mmCIF file of C-alpha atoms in Angstrom:
data_model
loop_
_atom_site.group_PDB
_atom_site.id
_atom_site.type_symbol
_atom_site.label_atom_id
_atom_site.label_comp_id
_atom_site.label_asym_id
_atom_site.label_seq_id
_atom_site.Cartn_x
_atom_site.Cartn_y
_atom_site.Cartn_z
ATOM 1 C CA MET A 5 0.000 0.000 0.000
ATOM 2 C CA GLN A 6 2.854 2.402 0.669
ATOM 3 C CA ARG A 7 4.006 1.866 -2.944
ATOM 4 C CA LEU A 8 0.514 2.922 -4.100
ATOM 5 C CA LEU A 9 0.591 5.971 -1.834
ATOM 6 C CA THR A 10 4.011 6.977 -3.142
ATOM 7 C CA ARG A 11 2.795 6.654 -6.728
ATOM 8 C CA LEU A 12 -0.282 8.733 -5.987
ATOM 9 C CA LEU A 13 1.773 11.429 -4.299
ATOM 10 C CA ALA A 14 4.236 11.471 -7.185
ATOM 11 C CA THR A 15 1.356 11.979 -9.610
ATOM 12 C CA SER A 16 -0.256 14.672 -7.483
ATOM 13 C CA SER A 17 3.031 16.569 -7.337
ATOM 14 C CA ILE A 18 2.981 17.435 -11.010
ATOM 15 C CA GLY A 19 3.832 21.050 -11.724
ATOM 16 C CA LEU A 20 1.923 23.667 -13.555
ATOM 17 C CA LEU A 21 4.294 24.986 -16.162
ATOM 18 C CA ASN A 22 2.238 24.857 -19.374
ATOM 19 C CA LEU A 23 0.067 22.119 -17.924
ATOM 20 C CA CYS A 24 -3.142 23.485 -16.542
ATOM 21 C CA CYS A 25 -4.753 25.592 -19.171
ATOM 22 C CA PRO A 26 -4.793 25.764 -22.956
ATOM 23 C CA ALA A 27 -1.338 26.855 -24.081
ATOM 24 C CA GLN A 28 -1.078 30.303 -25.629
ATOM 25 C CA ALA A 29 -1.222 30.368 -29.391
ATOM 26 C CA GLY A 30 2.165 30.180 -31.109
ATOM 27 C CA PRO A 31 3.456 30.158 -34.695
ATOM 28 C CA ILE A 32 1.298 27.170 -35.627
ATOM 29 C CA GLN A 33 -1.691 29.523 -35.416
ATOM 30 C CA THR A 34 -0.293 31.614 -38.269
ATOM 31 C CA LEU A 35 0.896 28.570 -40.206
ATOM 32 C CA LEU A 36 -2.612 27.104 -40.279
ATOM 33 C CA GLY A 37 -4.200 30.435 -41.150
ATOM 34 C CA LEU A 38 -6.836 30.106 -38.441
ATOM 35 C CA PRO A 39 -9.395 32.883 -37.872
ATOM 36 C CA GLU A 40 -8.906 35.255 -34.941
ATOM 37 C CA TRP A 41 -11.740 33.633 -32.959
ATOM 38 C CA VAL A 42 -9.727 30.391 -32.747
ATOM 39 C CA ASP A 43 -6.520 29.858 -30.761
ATOM 40 C CA PHE A 44 -4.734 26.583 -31.462
ATOM 41 C CA SER A 45 -1.375 25.723 -29.944
ATOM 42 C CA VAL A 46 1.054 22.880 -29.351
ATOM 43 C CA ASP A 47 3.388 23.052 -26.366
ATOM 44 C CA TYR A 48 6.226 20.518 -26.046
ATOM 45 C CA THR A 49 8.306 20.100 -22.881
ATOM 46 C CA THR A 50 11.060 17.608 -22.210
ATOM 47 C CA GLU A 51 13.105 17.096 -19.031
ATOM 48 C CA PRO A 52 16.098 14.737 -19.351
ATOM 49 C CA MET A 53 17.623 14.427 -15.870
ATOM 50 C CA GLY A 54 20.019 12.154 -14.018
ATOM 51 C CA GLY A 55 21.891 11.571 -10.801
ATOM 52 C CA LEU A 56 25.370 12.976 -10.253
ATOM 53 C CA LEU A 57 26.185 11.931 -6.698
ATOM 54 C CA GLY A 58 24.441 10.166 -3.824
ATOM 55 C CA GLY A 59 20.991 8.623 -3.639
ATOM 56 C CA GLU A 60 20.204 4.921 -3.926
ATOM 57 C CA ASN A 61 21.408 4.788 -7.535
ATOM 58 C CA PRO A 62 23.708 7.736 -8.345
ATOM 59 C CA SER A 63 23.837 6.781 -12.034
ATOM 60 C CA ALA A 64 20.063 6.821 -12.514
ATOM 61 C CA ALA A 65 18.950 8.848 -15.530
ATOM 62 C CA THR A 66 15.634 9.264 -17.338
ATOM 63 C CA TRP A 67 14.038 11.152 -20.185
ATOM 64 C CA PHE A 68 10.447 12.325 -19.885
ATOM 65 C CA GLN A 69 8.405 14.528 -22.163
ATOM 66 C CA GLN A 70 4.902 15.820 -22.675
ATOM 67 C CA THR A 71 2.976 17.439 -25.486
ATOM 68 C CA VAL A 72 0.023 19.704 -24.732
ATOM 69 C CA VAL A 73 -2.465 20.494 -27.510
ATOM 70 C CA GLY A 74 -4.789 23.378 -26.679
ATOM 71 C CA LEU A 75 -7.811 24.804 -28.487
ATOM 72 C CA THR A 76 -9.723 27.908 -27.399
ATOM 73 C CA ILE A 77 -12.737 29.265 -29.282
ATOM 74 C CA GLY A 78 -14.334 32.620 -28.541
ATOM 75 C CA SER A 79 -15.585 35.681 -30.366
ATOM 76 C CA GLY A 80 -13.559 37.963 -28.087
ATOM 77 C CA LEU A 81 -10.185 36.553 -29.091
ATOM 78 C CA GLY A 82 -8.159 39.174 -30.894
ATOM 79 C CA LYS A 83 -10.474 42.004 -29.802
ATOM 80 C CA ASP A 84 -9.705 44.842 -27.405
ATOM 81 C CA THR A 85 -11.530 44.029 -24.147
ATOM 82 C CA SER A 86 -12.910 47.563 -24.010
ATOM 83 C CA ASN A 87 -14.974 46.704 -27.086
ATOM 84 C CA TRP A 88 -16.321 43.390 -25.800
ATOM 85 C CA ARG A 89 -20.009 42.602 -25.773
ATOM 86 C CA GLU A 90 -21.269 39.940 -23.352
ATOM 87 C CA ILE A 91 -20.816 37.112 -25.867
ATOM 88 C CA ASP A 92 -17.158 38.095 -26.252
ATOM 89 C CA HIS A 93 -16.452 37.234 -22.600
ATOM 90 C CA TRP A 94 -17.233 33.558 -23.174
ATOM 91 C CA GLN A 95 -14.837 30.883 -24.451
ATOM 92 C CA VAL A 96 -14.722 27.136 -24.991
ATOM 93 C CA ASN A 97 -11.469 25.508 -23.830
ATOM 94 C CA LEU A 98 -10.248 22.055 -24.848
ATOM 95 C CA GLU A 99 -6.915 20.445 -24.025
ATOM 96 C CA LEU A 100 -5.198 17.074 -24.425
ATOM 97 C CA THR A 101 -1.856 16.121 -22.863
ATOM 98 C CA ASN A 102 0.342 13.241 -23.962
ATOM 99 C CA ALA A 103 3.032 12.022 -21.554
ATOM 100 C CA ALA A 104 5.845 9.714 -22.609
ATOM 101 C CA GLY A 105 9.149 8.452 -21.249
ATOM 102 C CA ASP A 106 10.539 6.828 -18.129
ATOM 103 C CA PRO A 107 8.759 8.069 -14.969
ATOM 104 C CA ASP A 108 10.963 6.201 -12.463
ATOM 105 C CA LEU A 109 13.797 8.644 -11.693
ATOM 106 C CA ALA A 110 12.473 9.389 -8.196
ATOM 107 C CA THR A 111 12.161 5.681 -7.432
ATOM 108 C CA GLU A 112 15.691 4.928 -8.598
ATOM 109 C CA LEU A 113 17.163 7.787 -6.599
ATOM 110 C CA GLY A 114 15.119 6.881 -3.512
ATOM 111 C CA SER A 115 13.226 10.189 -3.483
ATOM 112 C CA PHE A 116 9.606 10.425 -2.355
ATOM 113 C CA PHE A 117 8.841 13.269 -4.776
ATOM 114 C CA ASN A 118 9.618 13.692 -8.454
ATOM 115 C CA PRO A 119 12.592 15.855 -9.463
ATOM 116 C CA GLN A 120 10.794 16.444 -12.784
ATOM 117 C CA THR A 121 7.719 18.592 -13.269
ATOM 118 C CA VAL A 122 6.152 16.741 -16.175
ATOM 119 C CA VAL A 123 6.263 13.158 -14.852
ATOM 120 C CA ASN A 124 2.899 11.394 -14.767
ATOM 121 C CA PRO A 125 1.503 8.055 -15.985
ATOM 122 C CA VAL A 126 2.291 7.677 -19.675
ATOM 123 C CA GLY A 127 -0.444 8.045 -22.243
ATOM 124 C CA THR A 128 -2.937 10.659 -23.386
ATOM 125 C CA TRP A 129 -5.063 12.592 -20.905
ATOM 126 C CA ILE A 130 -8.066 14.889 -21.188
ATOM 127 C CA THR A 131 -6.701 17.851 -19.234
ATOM 128 C CA GLN A 132 -9.488 20.351 -19.882
ATOM 129 C CA ALA A 133 -12.938 20.604 -21.431
ATOM 130 C CA SER A 134 -14.650 23.711 -20.135
ATOM 131 C CA VAL A 135 -16.631 26.848 -20.824
ATOM 132 C CA SER A 136 -15.335 30.035 -19.228
ATOM 133 C CA ARG A 137 -16.366 33.645 -18.843
ATOM 134 C CA ASN A 138 -13.348 35.948 -18.834
ATOM 135 C CA GLN A 139 -13.352 39.064 -16.680
ATOM 136 C CA GLY A 140 -12.378 41.442 -19.445
ATOM 137 C CA ASP A 141 -12.994 44.958 -18.117
ATOM 138 C CA GLY A 142 -15.746 43.708 -15.827
ATOM 139 C CA TRP A 143 -15.823 42.484 -12.230
ATOM 140 C CA TRP A 144 -16.617 38.769 -12.428
ATOM 141 C CA SER A 145 -15.513 35.585 -14.135
ATOM 142 C CA ALA A 146 -16.541 31.929 -14.069
ATOM 143 C CA GLN A 147 -15.671 28.521 -15.459
ATOM 144 C CA ALA A 148 -17.452 25.155 -15.618
ATOM 145 C CA GLY A 149 -16.552 21.754 -17.015
ATOM 146 C CA LEU A 150 -13.721 19.264 -16.600
ATOM 147 C CA MET A 151 -10.873 21.085 -14.846
ATOM 148 C CA SER A 152 -7.899 20.749 -12.539
ATOM 149 C CA ILE A 153 -7.552 22.870 -9.410
ATOM 150 C CA GLY A 154 -4.646 24.753 -10.943
ATOM 151 C CA PRO A 155 -4.023 27.315 -12.245
ATOM 152 C CA GLN A 156 -7.025 28.976 -10.613
ATOM 153 C CA PHE A 157 -6.090 27.914 -7.074
ATOM 154 C CA LEU A 158 -2.994 27.116 -5.005
ATOM 155 C CA THR A 159 -0.586 28.529 -7.577
ATOM 156 C CA ALA A 160 1.758 31.508 -7.711
ATOM 157 C CA PRO A 161 3.434 32.571 -10.979
ATOM 158 C CA ALA A 162 6.838 32.763 -9.259
ATOM 159 C CA LEU A 163 6.851 28.970 -8.818
ATOM 160 C CA ASP A 164 6.515 28.429 -12.572
ATOM 161 C CA ASN A 165 10.248 29.143 -12.817
ATOM 162 C CA TYR A 166 11.248 25.791 -11.274
ATOM 163 C CA THR A 167 11.407 22.161 -12.371
ATOM 164 C CA ASN A 168 11.277 20.039 -9.199
ATOM 165 C CA ALA A 169 7.699 18.858 -8.716
ATOM 166 C CA THR A 170 7.502 20.165 -5.142
ATOM 167 C CA LEU A 171 8.458 23.654 -6.306
ATOM 168 C CA ASN A 172 6.591 23.964 -9.608
ATOM 169 C CA ASN A 173 3.333 22.803 -8.121
ATOM 170 C CA THR A 174 0.016 23.548 -6.466
ATOM 171 C CA LEU A 175 1.980 24.193 -3.232
ATOM 172 C CA ASN A 176 2.654 20.425 -3.129
ATOM 173 C CA VAL A 177 -0.801 19.575 -1.854
ATOM 174 C CA ALA A 178 -0.655 15.789 -1.941
ATOM 175 C CA ILE A 179 -4.046 14.512 -0.790
ATOM 176 C CA PRO A 180 -4.865 11.590 -3.126
ATOM 177 C CA GLY A 181 -7.931 12.319 -5.236
ATOM 178 C CA VAL A 182 -7.562 16.104 -5.346
ATOM 179 C CA PRO A 183 -7.738 16.920 -9.099
ATOM 180 C CA ILE A 184 -4.239 18.212 -9.732
ATOM 181 C CA ASN A 185 -3.194 18.186 -13.376
ATOM 182 C CA PRO A 186 -3.320 15.897 -15.320
ATOM 183 C CA PHE A 187 -6.321 14.728 -13.280
ATOM 184 C CA VAL A 188 -9.521 16.657 -13.927
ATOM 185 C CA ALA A 189 -12.967 16.520 -12.376
ATOM 186 C CA PRO A 190 -16.336 18.134 -13.091
ATOM 187 C CA GLY A 191 -16.283 21.498 -11.394
ATOM 188 C CA ILE A 192 -17.329 25.101 -11.319
ATOM 189 C CA THR A 193 -15.502 28.256 -10.243
ATOM 190 C CA VAL A 194 -16.724 31.813 -9.746
ATOM 191 C CA ALA A 195 -14.648 34.895 -8.977
ATOM 192 C CA ALA A 196 -15.184 38.547 -8.098
ATOM 193 C CA HIS A 197 -12.496 41.064 -9.053
ATOM 194 C CA SER A 198 -11.726 44.470 -7.539
ATOM 195 C CA SER A 199 -8.830 46.780 -8.382
ATOM 196 C CA SER A 200 -8.510 47.827 -4.734
ATOM 197 C CA LEU A 201 -9.634 44.752 -2.777
ATOM 198 C CA GLY A 202 -8.167 42.018 -4.981
ATOM 199 C CA ASP A 203 -9.771 38.834 -6.292
ATOM 200 C CA LEU A 204 -11.985 36.413 -4.364
ATOM 201 C CA ARG A 205 -12.434 33.006 -5.988
ATOM 202 C CA TYR A 206 -14.448 29.896 -5.063
ATOM 203 C CA GLY A 207 -14.312 26.453 -6.656
ATOM 204 C CA TYR A 208 -16.200 23.167 -6.250
ATOM 205 C CA TYR A 209 -15.097 19.836 -7.782
ATOM 206 C CA ASN A 210 -16.963 16.520 -7.760
ATOM 207 C CA LEU A 211 -14.557 13.566 -7.672
ATOM 208 C CA ASP A 212 -16.883 10.648 -8.435
ATOM 209 C CA SER A 213 -15.885 10.409 -12.120
ATOM 210 C CA GLU A 214 -12.258 11.559 -11.811
ATOM 211 C CA THR A 215 -10.616 8.144 -12.241
ATOM 212 C CA ALA A 216 -12.902 7.200 -15.136
ATOM 213 C CA ILE A 217 -12.124 10.448 -16.959
ATOM 214 C CA ALA A 218 -8.382 9.908 -16.454
ATOM 215 C CA ALA A 219 -8.623 6.416 -17.958
ATOM 216 C CA SER A 220 -10.982 7.372 -20.800
ATOM 217 C CA LEU A 221 -8.215 7.549 -23.432
ATOM 218 C CA GLY A 222 -6.386 4.431 -22.242
ATOM 219 C CA VAL A 223 -4.164 5.794 -19.460
ATOM 220 C CA ASP A 224 -3.607 3.710 -16.341
ATOM 221 C CA PRO A 225 -4.170 6.523 -13.799
ATOM 222 C CA GLY A 226 -2.558 4.545 -10.983
ATOM 223 C CA GLN A 227 -5.342 5.155 -8.475
ATOM 224 C CA PRO A 228 -8.568 3.327 -7.536
ATOM 225 C CA ASP A 229 -11.951 4.972 -7.906
ATOM 226 C CA VAL A 230 -12.344 7.936 -5.607
ATOM 227 C CA ARG A 231 -15.581 9.431 -4.349
ATOM 228 C CA GLY A 232 -16.194 12.803 -2.770
ATOM 229 C CA SER A 233 -15.634 16.487 -3.401
ATOM 230 C CA VAL A 234 -13.146 19.336 -3.046
ATOM 231 C CA GLN A 235 -13.917 22.976 -2.271
ATOM 232 C CA VAL A 236 -11.436 25.868 -2.416
ATOM 233 C CA LEU A 237 -11.721 29.521 -1.431
ATOM 234 C CA GLU A 238 -8.880 31.939 -2.255
ATOM 235 C CA TRP A 239 -8.206 35.672 -1.977
ATOM 236 C CA SER A 240 -5.346 37.287 -3.907
ATOM 237 C CA LEU A 241 -4.110 40.863 -4.217
ATOM 238 C CA ASN A 242 -1.337 42.851 -5.852
ATOM 239 C CA PRO A 243 -0.398 45.082 -2.879
ATOM 240 C CA LEU A 244 1.745 47.316 -5.101
ATOM 241 C CA ALA A 245 -0.744 47.797 -7.915
ATOM 242 C CA HIS A 246 -0.093 51.550 -7.789
ATOM 243 C CA ARG A 247 3.487 50.938 -8.898
ATOM 244 C CA LYS A 248 2.800 50.656 -12.610
ATOM 245 C CA GLU A 249 6.517 50.418 -13.388
ATOM 246 C CA LEU A 250 6.534 46.869 -11.953
ATOM 247 C CA LEU A 251 4.335 45.778 -14.863
ATOM 248 C CA ALA A 252 6.052 47.849 -17.551
ATOM 249 C CA PRO A 253 9.035 46.838 -19.706
ATOM 250 C CA ILE A 254 12.494 47.362 -18.205
ATOM 251 C CA GLU A 255 15.192 49.699 -19.416
ATOM 252 C CA GLY A 256 18.292 47.555 -19.880
ATOM 253 C CA ARG A 257 21.890 48.457 -19.071
ATOM 254 C CA ASP A 258 22.521 49.647 -22.630
ATOM 255 C CA GLY A 259 19.419 51.861 -22.694
ATOM 256 C CA THR A 260 17.276 49.455 -24.710
ATOM 257 C CA THR A 261 13.887 48.246 -23.463
ATOM 258 C CA VAL A 262 13.413 44.582 -22.563
ATOM 259 C CA ALA A 263 10.299 42.647 -21.595
ATOM 260 C CA ARG A 264 9.759 42.085 -17.883
ATOM 261 C CA GLN A 265 10.002 38.342 -17.237
ATOM 262 C CA LEU A 266 9.308 38.293 -13.486
ATOM 263 C CA PRO A 267 5.786 38.211 -12.016
ATOM 264 C CA ALA A 268 3.896 41.061 -10.397
ATOM 265 C CA PRO A 269 3.832 41.399 -6.595
ATOM 266 C CA LEU A 270 1.297 39.060 -5.035
ATOM 267 C CA LEU A 271 -0.358 38.179 -1.737
ATOM 268 C CA GLN A 272 -2.513 35.046 -1.503
ATOM 269 C CA LEU A 273 -4.496 33.428 1.278
ATOM 270 C CA GLY A 274 -6.734 30.416 0.860
ATOM 271 C CA GLY A 275 -8.276 27.305 2.275
ATOM 272 C CA MET A 276 -9.242 23.910 0.874
ATOM 273 C CA LEU A 277 -11.719 21.317 2.161
ATOM 274 C CA SER A 278 -11.660 17.833 0.662
ATOM 275 C CA ASN A 279 -13.979 14.959 1.531
ATOM 276 C CA THR A 280 -12.831 11.703 -0.068
ATOM 277 C CA ALA A 281 -13.726 8.030 0.139
ATOM 278 C CA TRP A 282 -11.750 5.137 -1.339
ATOM 279 C CA PRO A 283 -12.809 1.525 -1.993
ATOM 280 C CA GLY A 284 -11.996 -1.241 0.456
ATOM 281 C CA SER A 285 -8.962 -0.908 2.694
ATOM 282 C CA ALA A 286 -7.419 1.790 0.483
ATOM 283 C CA GLY A 287 -9.335 4.466 2.361
ATOM 284 C CA THR A 288 -7.563 3.914 5.658
ATOM 285 C CA GLU A 289 -4.158 3.765 4.019
ATOM 286 C CA LEU A 290 -4.665 6.818 1.807
ATOM 287 C CA GLY A 291 -6.328 9.116 4.311
ATOM 288 C CA GLU A 292 -9.993 9.234 3.374
ATOM 289 C CA GLY A 293 -12.454 11.563 5.034
ATOM 290 C CA LEU A 294 -12.233 15.298 5.705
ATOM 291 C CA ASN A 295 -8.978 17.124 5.040
ATOM 292 C CA ARG A 296 -8.622 20.852 5.732
ATOM 293 C CA ILE A 297 -5.725 22.934 4.433
ATOM 294 C CA VAL A 298 -4.846 26.610 4.803
ATOM 295 C CA TYR A 299 -2.227 28.157 2.525
ATOM 296 C CA GLY A 300 -0.607 31.364 1.457
ATOM 297 C CA THR A 301 2.050 32.917 -0.783
ATOM 298 C CA ILE A 302 3.857 36.226 -1.112
ATOM 299 C CA THR A 303 5.905 37.535 -4.043
ATOM 300 C CA TRP A 304 7.785 40.787 -3.481
ATOM 301 C CA PRO A 305 10.106 42.971 -5.589
ATOM 302 C CA VAL A 306 13.535 43.786 -4.176
ATOM 303 C CA THR A 307 16.437 45.915 -5.368
ATOM 304 C CA LEU A 308 19.735 44.044 -5.489
ATOM 305 C CA PRO A 309 23.156 44.781 -7.012
ATOM 306 C CA ILE A 310 22.680 41.784 -9.324
ATOM 307 C CA GLY A 311 20.329 41.610 -12.291
ATOM 308 C CA ILE A 312 17.942 44.242 -13.643
ATOM 309 C CA ASP A 313 14.871 42.953 -11.757
ATOM 310 C CA ASN A 314 14.517 40.735 -8.675
ATOM 311 C CA ARG A 315 11.811 38.954 -6.697
ATOM 312 C CA LEU A 316 11.739 37.142 -3.371
ATOM 313 C CA TRP A 317 8.882 34.743 -2.681
ATOM 314 C CA LEU A 318 7.555 32.543 0.109
ATOM 315 C CA ALA A 319 4.845 29.882 -0.026
ATOM 316 C CA GLY A 320 3.398 27.236 2.227
ATOM 317 C CA ASN A 321 0.436 25.147 3.245
ATOM 318 C CA LEU A 322 -0.601 23.595 6.552
ATOM 319 C CA GLY A 323 -2.888 20.593 6.848
ATOM 320 C CA LEU A 324 -5.170 20.700 9.871
ATOM 321 C CA ASP A 325 -5.740 16.925 9.758
ATOM 322 C CA PRO A 326 -2.218 15.410 9.751
ATOM 323 C CA ALA A 327 -3.472 11.895 10.495
ATOM 324 C CA LYS A 328 -5.247 11.859 7.101
ATOM 325 C CA ASN A 329 -2.973 14.133 5.047
ATOM 326 C CA PRO A 330 0.110 12.349 3.612
ATOM 327 C CA VAL A 331 2.094 15.625 3.473
ATOM 328 C CA PRO A 332 0.569 17.844 6.176
ATOM 329 C CA SER A 333 2.998 20.741 5.820
ATOM 330 C CA PHE A 334 4.922 22.386 3.002
ATOM 331 C CA ALA A 335 7.195 25.420 3.184
ATOM 332 C CA ALA A 336 9.169 26.975 0.344
ATOM 333 C CA GLY A 337 10.991 30.137 -0.606
ATOM 334 C CA GLY A 338 13.146 31.463 -3.369
ATOM 335 C CA TRP A 339 14.758 34.227 -5.356
ATOM 336 C CA LEU A 340 14.351 35.197 -9.012
ATOM 337 C CA SER A 341 16.699 37.527 -10.882
ATOM 338 C CA GLN A 342 16.325 38.711 -14.468
ATOM 339 C CA GLY A 343 19.270 39.829 -16.591
ATOM 340 C CA VAL A 344 22.134 38.588 -14.414
ATOM 341 C CA LEU A 345 24.410 38.406 -17.448
ATOM 342 C CA PRO A 346 24.939 41.733 -19.258
ATOM 343 C CA ASN A 347 24.273 40.356 -22.722
ATOM 344 C CA ARG A 348 21.284 38.197 -21.701
ATOM 345 C CA PRO A 349 18.630 40.630 -20.354
ATOM 346 C CA ASP A 350 15.707 38.227 -20.918
ATOM 347 C CA ASP A 351 17.188 35.262 -19.022
ATOM 348 C CA VAL A 352 16.152 34.412 -15.457
ATOM 349 C CA LEU A 353 18.234 32.906 -12.642
ATOM 350 C CA ALA A 354 16.164 31.027 -10.043
ATOM 351 C CA LEU A 355 17.005 29.615 -6.616
ATOM 352 C CA GLY A 356 14.387 27.738 -4.587
ATOM 353 C CA ILE A 357 14.178 25.557 -1.487
ATOM 354 C CA THR A 358 11.355 23.428 -0.045
ATOM 355 C CA ARG A 359 10.684 21.299 3.017
ATOM 356 C CA ASN A 360 7.877 18.718 3.133
ATOM 357 C CA SER A 361 6.756 16.835 6.229
ATOM 358 C CA PHE A 362 5.056 13.423 6.356
ATOM 359 C CA SER A 363 1.983 12.188 8.211
ATOM 360 C CA PRO A 364 2.968 10.233 11.345
ATOM 361 C CA THR A 365 -0.077 8.016 10.763
ATOM 362 C CA LEU A 366 0.021 7.348 7.022
ATOM 363 C CA ASN A 367 3.831 7.388 6.771
ATOM 364 C CA PRO A 368 5.139 6.308 10.186
ATOM 365 C CA GLY A 369 8.888 6.663 10.615
ATOM 366 C CA LEU A 370 9.290 9.299 7.893
ATOM 367 C CA THR A 371 10.311 12.808 8.918
ATOM 368 C CA TYR A 372 10.805 15.248 6.041
ATOM 369 C CA GLU A 373 12.197 15.593 2.524
ATOM 370 C CA GLY A 374 13.586 18.778 1.046
ATOM 371 C CA VAL A 375 15.162 20.097 -2.121
ATOM 372 C CA ILE A 376 17.302 23.018 -3.217
ATOM 373 C CA GLU A 377 17.122 23.912 -6.919
ATOM 374 C CA LEU A 378 19.274 26.311 -8.925
ATOM 375 C CA ASN A 379 18.430 26.891 -12.563
ATOM 376 C CA TYR A 380 18.964 29.378 -15.355
ATOM 377 C CA SER A 381 16.262 29.973 -17.988
ATOM 378 C CA ILE A 382 17.621 30.894 -21.403
ATOM 379 C CA ASN A 383 15.010 32.600 -23.567
ATOM 380 C CA ILE A 384 16.296 31.809 -27.026
ATOM 381 C CA SER A 385 13.097 33.124 -28.611
ATOM 382 C CA GLU A 386 9.366 33.268 -27.968
ATOM 383 C CA VAL A 387 9.248 29.713 -29.323
ATOM 384 C CA VAL A 388 12.238 28.068 -27.611
ATOM 385 C CA GLN A 389 13.330 28.190 -23.967
ATOM 386 C CA VAL A 390 16.108 26.105 -22.401
ATOM 387 C CA GLN A 391 16.607 25.758 -18.644
ATOM 388 C CA PRO A 392 19.722 23.932 -17.343
ATOM 389 C CA LEU A 393 19.407 23.065 -13.651
ATOM 390 C CA MET A 394 20.841 21.353 -10.613
ATOM 391 C CA GLN A 395 19.016 19.994 -7.568
ATOM 392 C CA TRP A 396 20.166 18.810 -4.154
ATOM 393 C CA LEU A 397 17.687 16.292 -2.712
ATOM 394 C CA ILE A 398 17.799 16.518 1.084
ATOM 395 C CA ASN A 399 16.928 13.419 3.147
ATOM 396 C CA PRO A 400 15.414 11.547 0.168
ATOM 397 C CA SER A 401 12.455 9.314 1.132
ATOM 398 C CA GLY A 402 12.276 10.969 4.549
ATOM 399 C CA SER A 403 13.614 7.867 6.271
ATOM 400 C CA GLY A 404 17.140 9.076 6.992
ATOM 401 C CA THR A 405 18.585 5.981 5.301
ATOM 402 C CA VAL A 406 19.067 7.332 1.751
ATOM 403 C CA PRO A 407 22.051 9.638 1.139
ATOM 404 C CA GLY A 408 21.390 13.127 -0.146
ATOM 405 C CA SER A 409 21.517 13.274 -3.922
ATOM 406 C CA TRP A 410 22.897 15.755 -6.472
ATOM 407 C CA ILE A 411 21.070 15.597 -9.791
ATOM 408 C CA GLY A 412 21.359 17.618 -12.968
ATOM 409 C CA GLY A 413 19.381 18.088 -16.126
ATOM 410 C CA VAL A 414 17.676 20.491 -18.450
ATOM 411 C CA GLN A 415 14.153 21.495 -19.364
ATOM 412 C CA VAL A 416 13.473 22.366 -23.002
ATOM 413 C CA ASN A 417 10.192 24.008 -23.942
ATOM 414 C CA LEU A 418 8.827 24.637 -27.434
ATOM 415 C CA ASN A 419 5.764 26.901 -27.773
ATOM 416 C CA LEU A 420 4.356 26.150 -31.206
#
């Protein structure tokens, strides 16, 4: 049963970089000559990674990749939002994700969590089928259909700069059955938006058909049927919205203007309530019943003698039911710096660290697992990004018996 729990947690620790919503239209849109009310895109990500030192198998190496095909249809696409009529707010969103490769790097290294963002059971997944109302210049938005919790909840844009699954993630919430991409469930979200008070968002997800949807295109989802529901309430605010320069392009060292790559300031507070039931004895082992989580993030601009723009961020969640939550606490922080190298103003250097605890009931004898990641994102063009990286896995498996592990790799992303 612990092997099943580990597999479920590994799947639920999938990140959100280009995973949770239809990818933005790229050059394939022009190539196909599609009308402006259609956005079609293909996003390809690959993450070859391997051990360098330590761990159960220091020579372990894997290649994993995913392809995300997104389609968005709406009359408001390509129009200025100030000219929208009501029909222009509405869109249809469809997305398929294909995962391929060897998903066993964490197992070979002895790590509880995946070093790679994109690892999930191989095959093709339905990762969105929804109708949404965009805010535009108005005050409310909504979405209904088959959806994951992210990116609407438990996500901060600063974390999209990392590759380890515990960093690039929905704050590493790991309750089995919660619909974290690529899992989706029937759901509905509504949000109210205010320029001064921030955004308040509520979501409800029904889990009864989640496993069946995951397996509908032939994937082995790696989890038994789950029953229940998940509710999330989140408030977010840009506390420095009056500082318009933090959203504007940056004047580089040579006087030229470069695009700002780092996210806007952000404060988030939220809570999640899940109520799950699992068949047979799986329920006791996986932590069925009520699980309550509170969470928050902060992203803040800082002035440093390095780079042309910098951010510090903190994030965490706390489970109020540790006997039923496999990972009842998560804490993380990091630093982002744009333009560290004089001739590379669009590149981003990222440093991040996390610490994850384990349930004394569901995972007796395990204490914590952590990671430190250092990476450098090279923006070759709007189509191609390359991110070499190194990670130090701290106390892999949480048991204290597996040596810490150095691993290296690269993420390559193509936005077509």
